[in-house]
PDB file of C-alpha atoms and ligand atoms in Angstrom:
ATOM      1  CA  MET A   1     120.191 103.821  95.543  1.00 95.00           C
ATOM      2  CA  LYS A   2     120.053 101.884  98.895  1.00 96.00           C
ATOM      3  CA  LEU A   3     117.144 100.869 101.019  1.00 96.00           C
ATOM      4  CA  LYS A   4     118.256  98.753 104.064  1.00 96.00           C
ATOM      5  CA  ASP A   5     120.119  95.776 102.671  1.00 94.00           C
ATOM      6  CA  LEU A   6     118.799  96.087  98.876  1.00 96.00           C
ATOM      7  CA  THR A   7     120.272  98.070  96.161  1.00 97.00           C
ATOM      8  CA  PHE A   8     117.750  99.686  93.518  1.00 97.00           C
ATOM      9  CA  ARG A   9     118.123 101.149  90.136  1.00 98.00           C
ATOM     10  CA  LYS A  10     115.902 103.890  88.586  1.00 98.00           C
ATOM     11  CA  THR A  11     113.793 102.101  86.018  1.00 98.00           C
ATOM     12  CA  ILE A  12     110.732 104.516  85.390  1.00 98.00           C
ATOM     13  CA  ALA A  13     111.520 108.520  85.639  1.00 98.00           C
ATOM     14  CA  ALA A  14     109.081 110.594  87.304  1.00 98.00           C
ATOM     15  CA  ASN A  15     108.220 112.512  83.931  1.00 98.00           C
ATOM     16  CA  LYS A  16     107.342 109.195  82.319  1.00 98.00           C
ATOM     17  CA  ILE A  17     104.943 108.288  85.138  1.00 98.00           C
ATOM     18  CA  SER A  18     103.215 111.826  84.822  1.00 98.00           C
ATOM     19  CA  THR A  19     102.826 111.215  81.036  1.00 98.00           C
ATOM     20  CA  LYS A  20     101.302 107.816  81.663  1.00 98.00           C
ATOM     21  CA  VAL A  21      99.102 109.093  84.527  1.00 98.00           C
ATOM     22  CA  SER A  22      97.701 111.650  82.235  1.00 98.00           C
ATOM     23  CA  SER A  23      96.885 109.329  79.384  1.00 98.00           C
ATOM     24  CA  LEU A  24      95.104 106.927  81.784  1.00 98.00           C
ATOM     25  CA  ALA A  25      92.969 109.734  83.199  1.00 98.00           C
ATOM     26  CA  LYS A  26      92.019 110.767  79.649  1.00 98.00           C
ATOM     27  CA  GLN A  27      90.796 107.452  78.909  1.00 98.00           C
ATOM     28  CA  ILE A  28      88.897 107.276  82.049  1.00 98.00           C
ATOM     29  CA  ASN A  29      87.288 110.722  81.482  1.00 98.00           C
ATOM     30  CA  HIS A  30      86.174 109.449  78.023  1.00 98.00           C
ATOM     31  CA  ASP A  31      85.033 106.274  79.336  1.00 98.00           C
ATOM     32  CA  TYR A  32      82.780 107.414  82.197  1.00 98.00           C
ATOM     33  CA  GLN A  33      81.243 110.587  80.573  1.00 98.00           C
ATOM     34  CA  GLY A  34      77.877 111.119  82.194  1.00 97.00           C
ATOM     35  CA  LYS A  35      78.588 108.637  85.000  1.00 98.00           C
ATOM     36  CA  THR A  36      79.514 109.441  88.630  1.00 97.00           C
ATOM     37  CA  PRO A  37      81.934 106.751  89.416  1.00 98.00           C
ATOM     38  CA  LEU A  38      83.271 106.055  92.828  1.00 96.00           C
ATOM     39  CA  PHE A  39      87.203 105.647  92.933  1.00 97.00           C
ATOM     40  CA  LEU A  40      88.336 103.256  95.545  1.00 96.00           C
ATOM     41  CA  PRO A  41      92.203 103.912  95.882  1.00 97.00           C
ATOM     42  CA  VAL A  42      93.816 100.725  97.782  1.00 95.00           C
ATOM     43  CA  LEU A  43      96.088 101.986 100.398  1.00 94.00           C
ATOM     44  CA  ASN A  44      98.889 102.194 101.235  1.00 94.00           C
ATOM     45  CA  GLY A  45     100.664 101.863  98.110  1.00 96.00           C
ATOM     46  CA  SER A  46      98.557 103.800  95.665  1.00 97.00           C
ATOM     47  CA  PHE A  47      98.091 106.934  97.538  1.00 97.00           C
ATOM     48  CA  MET A  48     100.643 108.794  95.236  1.00 98.00           C
ATOM     49  CA  PHE A  49      99.263 107.354  91.963  1.00 98.00           C
ATOM     50  CA  ALA A  50      95.578 108.103  93.185  1.00 98.00           C
ATOM     51  CA  SER A  51      96.381 111.620  93.949  1.00 98.00           C
ATOM     52  CA  ASP A  52      97.999 112.415  90.667  1.00 98.00           C
ATOM     53  CA  LEU A  53      95.269 110.529  88.611  1.00 98.00           C
ATOM     54  CA  LEU A  54      92.479 112.029  90.614  1.00 98.00           C
ATOM     55  CA  LYS A  55      93.827 115.484  89.809  1.00 98.00           C
ATOM     56  CA  GLU A  56      93.264 115.008  86.068  1.00 98.00           C
ATOM     57  CA  ILE A  57      89.733 113.460  86.398  1.00 98.00           C
ATOM     58  CA  ASN A  58      87.240 115.979  85.335  1.00 98.00           C
ATOM     59  CA  LEU A  59      84.127 114.023  86.261  1.00 98.00           C
ATOM     60  CA  THR A  60      81.759 114.621  88.820  1.00 98.00           C
ATOM     61  CA  CYS A  61      83.060 111.545  91.163  1.00 97.00           C
ATOM     62  CA  ARG A  62      83.378 110.174  94.698  1.00 95.00           C
ATOM     63  CA  VAL A  63      86.623 109.097  96.307  1.00 95.00           C
ATOM     64  CA  SER A  64      87.053 106.526  99.274  1.00 93.00           C
ATOM     65  CA  PHE A  65      90.217 105.077 100.432  1.00 93.00           C
ATOM     66  CA  VAL A  66      90.106 101.365 101.113  1.00 92.00           C
ATOM     67  CA  LYS A  67      92.607  98.873 102.643  1.00 91.00           C
ATOM     68  CA  VAL A  68      92.856  95.015 102.252  1.00 86.00           C
ATOM     69  CA  ALA A  69      93.097  93.523 105.684  1.00 73.00           C
ATOM     70  CA  SER A  70      94.272  90.250 106.306  1.00 65.00           C
ATOM     71  CA  TYR A  71      92.844  88.140 108.903  1.00 58.00           C
ATOM     72  CA  SER A  72      93.601  84.630 110.179  1.00 49.00           C
ATOM     73  CA  GLY A  73      91.101  81.930 109.111  1.00 46.00           C
ATOM     74  CA  THR A  74      91.231  78.369 109.805  1.00 43.00           C
ATOM     75  CA  ALA A  75      94.497  76.402 109.385  1.00 43.00           C
ATOM     76  CA  SER A  76      93.203  74.824 106.159  1.00 44.00           C
ATOM     77  CA  THR A  77      91.887  78.081 104.531  1.00 48.00           C
ATOM     78  CA  GLY A  78      94.839  80.008 105.546  1.00 47.00           C
ATOM     79  CA  GLN A  79      94.891  83.825 105.371  1.00 56.00           C
ATOM     80  CA  LEU A  80      91.763  85.501 104.104  1.00 57.00           C
ATOM     81  CA  LYS A  81      91.658  88.946 102.905  1.00 69.00           C
ATOM     82  CA  THR A  82      88.832  91.494 103.206  1.00 76.00           C
ATOM     83  CA  LEU A  83      88.164  94.827 102.166  1.00 79.00           C
ATOM     84  CA  ILE A  84      87.668  97.498 105.064  1.00 77.00           C
ATOM     85  CA  GLY A  85      87.168 101.340 105.010  1.00 74.00           C
ATOM     86  CA  HIS A  86      84.711 102.079 102.199  1.00 71.00           C
ATOM     87  CA  GLU A  87      82.111 104.400 103.777  1.00 67.00           C
ATOM     88  CA  GLU A  88      79.863 104.894 100.670  1.00 69.00           C
ATOM     89  CA  SER A  89      77.252 102.698  99.776  1.00 80.00           C
ATOM     90  CA  LEU A  90      78.566 100.364  96.988  1.00 87.00           C
ATOM     91  CA  PHE A  91      74.914  99.487  95.797  1.00 87.00           C
ATOM     92  CA  ASN A  92      74.579 100.790  91.952  1.00 91.00           C
ATOM     93  CA  GLN A  93      77.692 102.274  92.125  1.00 95.00           C
ATOM     94  CA  ASP A  94      80.167 102.511  89.003  1.00 97.00           C
ATOM     95  CA  ILE A  95      83.374 101.573  90.827  1.00 97.00           C
ATOM     96  CA  LEU A  96      86.954 102.009  89.875  1.00 98.00           C
ATOM     97  CA  ILE A  97      89.637 100.300  91.967  1.00 97.00           C
ATOM     98  CA  ILE A  98      92.952 102.326  91.982  1.00 98.00           C
ATOM     99  CA  GLU A  99      95.862  99.956  92.516  1.00 97.00           C
ATOM    100  CA  ASP A 100      99.620 100.585  92.488  1.00 97.00           C
ATOM    101  CA  ILE A 101     100.785  97.189  91.436  1.00 96.00           C
ATOM    102  CA  VAL A 102      99.149  93.890  90.251  1.00 95.00           C
ATOM    103  CA  ASP A 103     101.463  90.774  90.672  1.00 93.00           C
ATOM    104  CA  THR A 104      99.476  87.389  90.931  1.00 91.00           C
ATOM    105  CA  GLY A 105      96.309  89.476  90.826  1.00 91.00           C
ATOM    106  CA  LEU A 106      94.906  87.565  93.785  1.00 88.00           C
ATOM    107  CA  THR A 107      94.296  90.522  95.759  1.00 88.00           C
ATOM    108  CA  LEU A 108      92.574  92.529  93.101  1.00 92.00           C
ATOM    109  CA  GLN A 109      90.352  89.581  91.960  1.00 91.00           C
ATOM    110  CA  LYS A 110      89.390  89.150  95.684  1.00 88.00           C
ATOM    111  CA  ILE A 111      88.477  92.795  95.967  1.00 91.00           C
ATOM    112  CA  MET A 112      86.617  92.752  92.557  1.00 93.00           C
ATOM    113  CA  ASP A 113      84.447  89.738  93.668  1.00 91.00           C
ATOM    114  CA  GLU A 114      83.737  91.363  96.916  1.00 89.00           C
ATOM    115  CA  LEU A 115      82.518  94.539  95.444  1.00 91.00           C
ATOM    116  CA  ARG A 116      80.514  92.802  92.793  1.00 92.00           C
ATOM    117  CA  SER A 117      78.827  90.585  95.519  1.00 90.00           C
ATOM    118  CA  LEU A 118      78.067  93.961  97.332  1.00 88.00           C
ATOM    119  CA  GLY A 119      75.695  94.951  94.397  1.00 90.00           C
ATOM    120  CA  ALA A 120      77.830  97.373  92.417  1.00 94.00           C
ATOM    121  CA  ARG A 121      76.676  98.371  89.039  1.00 96.00           C
ATOM    122  CA  SER A 122      80.256  97.925  87.259  1.00 97.00           C
ATOM    123  CA  VAL A 123      83.608  97.228  88.782  1.00 97.00           C
ATOM    124  CA  GLU A 124      86.836  97.949  86.737  1.00 97.00           C
ATOM    125  CA  ALA A 125      90.471  98.500  87.799  1.00 97.00           C
ATOM    126  CA  VAL A 126      93.166 100.908  87.077  1.00 98.00           C
ATOM    127  CA  ALA A 127      96.632  99.816  87.966  1.00 98.00           C
ATOM    128  CA  LEU A 128      99.905 101.898  87.515  1.00 98.00           C
ATOM    129  CA  LEU A 129     102.073  98.765  87.189  1.00 97.00           C
ATOM    130  CA  ARG A 130     101.161  94.923  86.152  1.00 96.00           C
ATOM    131  CA  LYS A 131     103.519  92.180  86.273  1.00 94.00           C
ATOM    132  CA  GLN A 132     103.889  89.136  84.233  1.00 90.00           C
ATOM    133  CA  PRO A 133     101.841  86.709  86.378  1.00 84.00           C
ATOM    134  CA  ALA A 134      98.760  88.849  86.124  1.00 85.00           C
ATOM    135  CA  ARG A 135      99.305  89.583  82.270  1.00 81.00           C
ATOM    136  CA  GLU A 136      99.505  85.726  81.829  1.00 82.00           C
ATOM    137  CA  LYS A 137      96.384  85.134  83.814  1.00 82.00           C
ATOM    138  CA  ASN A 138      94.410  87.595  81.546  1.00 76.00           C
ATOM    139  CA  LEU A 139      93.100  89.010  84.740  1.00 79.00           C
ATOM    140  CA  GLU A 140      90.656  92.078  83.930  1.00 83.00           C
ATOM    141  CA  VAL A 141      92.572  95.150  84.572  1.00 95.00           C
ATOM    142  CA  LYS A 142      90.819  97.711  82.184  1.00 96.00           C
ATOM    143  CA  TYR A 143      93.577 100.339  82.641  1.00 98.00           C
ATOM    144  CA  VAL A 144      97.221  99.483  83.034  1.00 97.00           C
ATOM    145  CA  GLY A 145     100.038 102.081  83.277  1.00 98.00           C
ATOM    146  CA  PHE A 146     103.331  99.974  82.687  1.00 98.00           C
ATOM    147  CA  ASP A 147     103.896  96.232  82.123  1.00 96.00           C
ATOM    148  CA  LEU A 148     106.837  94.710  84.154  1.00 96.00           C
ATOM    149  CA  GLU A 149     108.356  91.340  84.253  1.00 94.00           C
ATOM    150  CA  THR A 150     108.795  89.827  87.619  1.00 92.00           C
ATOM    151  CA  GLU A 151     111.275  92.530  89.436  1.00 94.00           C
ATOM    152  CA  PHE A 152     110.525  93.924  92.772  1.00 96.00           C
ATOM    153  CA  VAL A 153     109.973  97.480  92.492  1.00 97.00           C
ATOM    154  CA  VAL A 154     109.943 100.665  95.003  1.00 97.00           C
ATOM    155  CA  GLY A 155     109.124 104.130  94.805  1.00 98.00           C
ATOM    156  CA  TYR A 156     106.065 106.368  93.738  1.00 98.00           C
ATOM    157  CA  GLY A 157     103.992 105.036  96.702  1.00 97.00           C
ATOM    158  CA  LEU A 158     105.666 101.515  96.809  1.00 97.00           C
ATOM    159  CA  ASP A 159     107.757 100.194  99.682  1.00 96.00           C
ATOM    160  CA  TYR A 160     110.602  97.953 100.643  1.00 96.00           C
ATOM    161  CA  ASP A 161     109.968  96.989 104.335  1.00 94.00           C
ATOM    162  CA  GLY A 162     108.147 100.454 104.785  1.00 94.00           C
ATOM    163  CA  LEU A 163     110.847 102.313 103.285  1.00 96.00           C
ATOM    164  CA  GLY A 164     110.716 104.217  99.705  1.00 97.00           C
ATOM    165  CA  ARG A 165     107.232 105.343  99.289  1.00 97.00           C
ATOM    166  CA  ASN A 166     108.020 108.712  99.043  1.00 98.00           C
ATOM    167  CA  LEU A 167     110.313 108.548  96.013  1.00 98.00           C
ATOM    168  CA  THR A 168     109.111 110.286  92.888  1.00 98.00           C
ATOM    169  CA  ASP A 169     110.716 107.687  90.370  1.00 98.00           C
ATOM    170  CA  ILE A 170     110.048 104.036  90.402  1.00 98.00           C
ATOM    171  CA  TYR A 171     113.345 101.597  91.090  1.00 98.00           C
ATOM    172  CA  LYS A 172     113.804  98.029  90.661  1.00 97.00           C
ATOM    173  CA  LYS A 173     116.030  95.776  92.861  1.00 97.00           C
ATOM    174  CA  VAL A 174     119.319  94.944  91.443  1.00 96.00           C
ATOM    175  CA  GLU A 175     119.849  91.276  91.332  1.00 80.00           C
TER     176      GLU A 175
HETATM  177  P1  5GP B   1      98.774  90.321  94.137  1.00 89.37           P
HETATM  178  O1  5GP B   1      97.859  89.784  94.968  1.00 89.37           O
HETATM  179  O2  5GP B   1      98.723  90.828  92.844  1.00 89.37           O
HETATM  180  O3  5GP B   1     100.039  89.137  94.021  1.00 89.37           O
HETATM  181  O4  5GP B   1      99.751  91.152  94.994  1.00 89.37           O
HETATM  182  C1  5GP B   1      99.738  92.666  94.988  1.00 89.37           C
HETATM  183  C2  5GP B   1     100.265  93.466  96.022  1.00 89.37           C
HETATM  184  O5  5GP B   1     101.537  92.953  96.375  1.00 89.37           O
HETATM  185  C3  5GP B   1     100.601  94.759  95.810  1.00 89.37           C
HETATM  186  O6  5GP B   1      99.306  95.655  96.077  1.00 89.37           O
HETATM  187  C4  5GP B   1     101.811  95.052  96.574  1.00 89.37           C
HETATM  188  O7  5GP B   1     101.223  95.643  97.847  1.00 89.37           O
HETATM  189  C5  5GP B   1     102.465  94.043  96.717  1.00 89.37           C
HETATM  190  N1  5GP B   1     103.417  93.799  95.504  1.00 89.37           N
HETATM  191  C6  5GP B   1     103.541  93.239  94.405  1.00 89.37           C
HETATM  192  N2  5GP B   1     104.643  93.450  93.791  1.00 89.37           N
HETATM  193  C7  5GP B   1     105.542  94.307  94.455  1.00 89.37           C
HETATM  194  C8  5GP B   1     106.670  95.089  94.068  1.00 89.37           C
HETATM  195  O8  5GP B   1     107.278  94.888  93.274  1.00 89.37           O
HETATM  196  N3  5GP B   1     107.100  96.016  94.987  1.00 89.37           N
HETATM  197  C9  5GP B   1     106.119  96.334  95.976  1.00 89.37           C
HETATM  198  N4  5GP B   1     106.779  97.201  96.878  1.00 89.37           N
HETATM  199  N5  5GP B   1     105.090  95.696  96.386  1.00 89.37           N
HETATM  200  C10 5GP B   1     104.658  94.683  95.563  1.00 89.37           C
END
């Protein structure tokens, strides 16, 4: 499969993703029994995963899509990131962030810190994919779908230069 200048090979088939999504939903349904969690899918990459996962969540819950926006800081601090788009009050909420992929984990760490500082009761994350750097760092991701090494992947919401988000399988870049 080609996207622009790169070649990709299928690595996780749609039926495997679907089975994994069901098992993640089952764990979340169990762990959040009696609570009314607020799901925060992080756009753009998590739209497909969030949609499939939430269809299998049987809890009373809220959903609010968020985005991580970069804005330029000073030359010394470089790029700062902040969370935009959350309309619900986050105070005293049990928040579950929905991420497509965690690589270094810097983005997720930043989001979790920000949500905690806004007074959330609990902040956890569910990531469909986790790469080796985040795994090594022991970053707190409570629910993980698949562990990857360091390969670049597309499909099922993930893009290469804006392309490939609509693919139902996940593909990895061929070296
Ligand atoms: P982190 O802050 O964990 O290093 O980066 C996380 C973000 O980088 C993800 O939300 C995603 O947007 C992007 N990213 C990391 N690895 C990949 C990958 O293999 N494929 C794609 N399409 N995006 C990735």
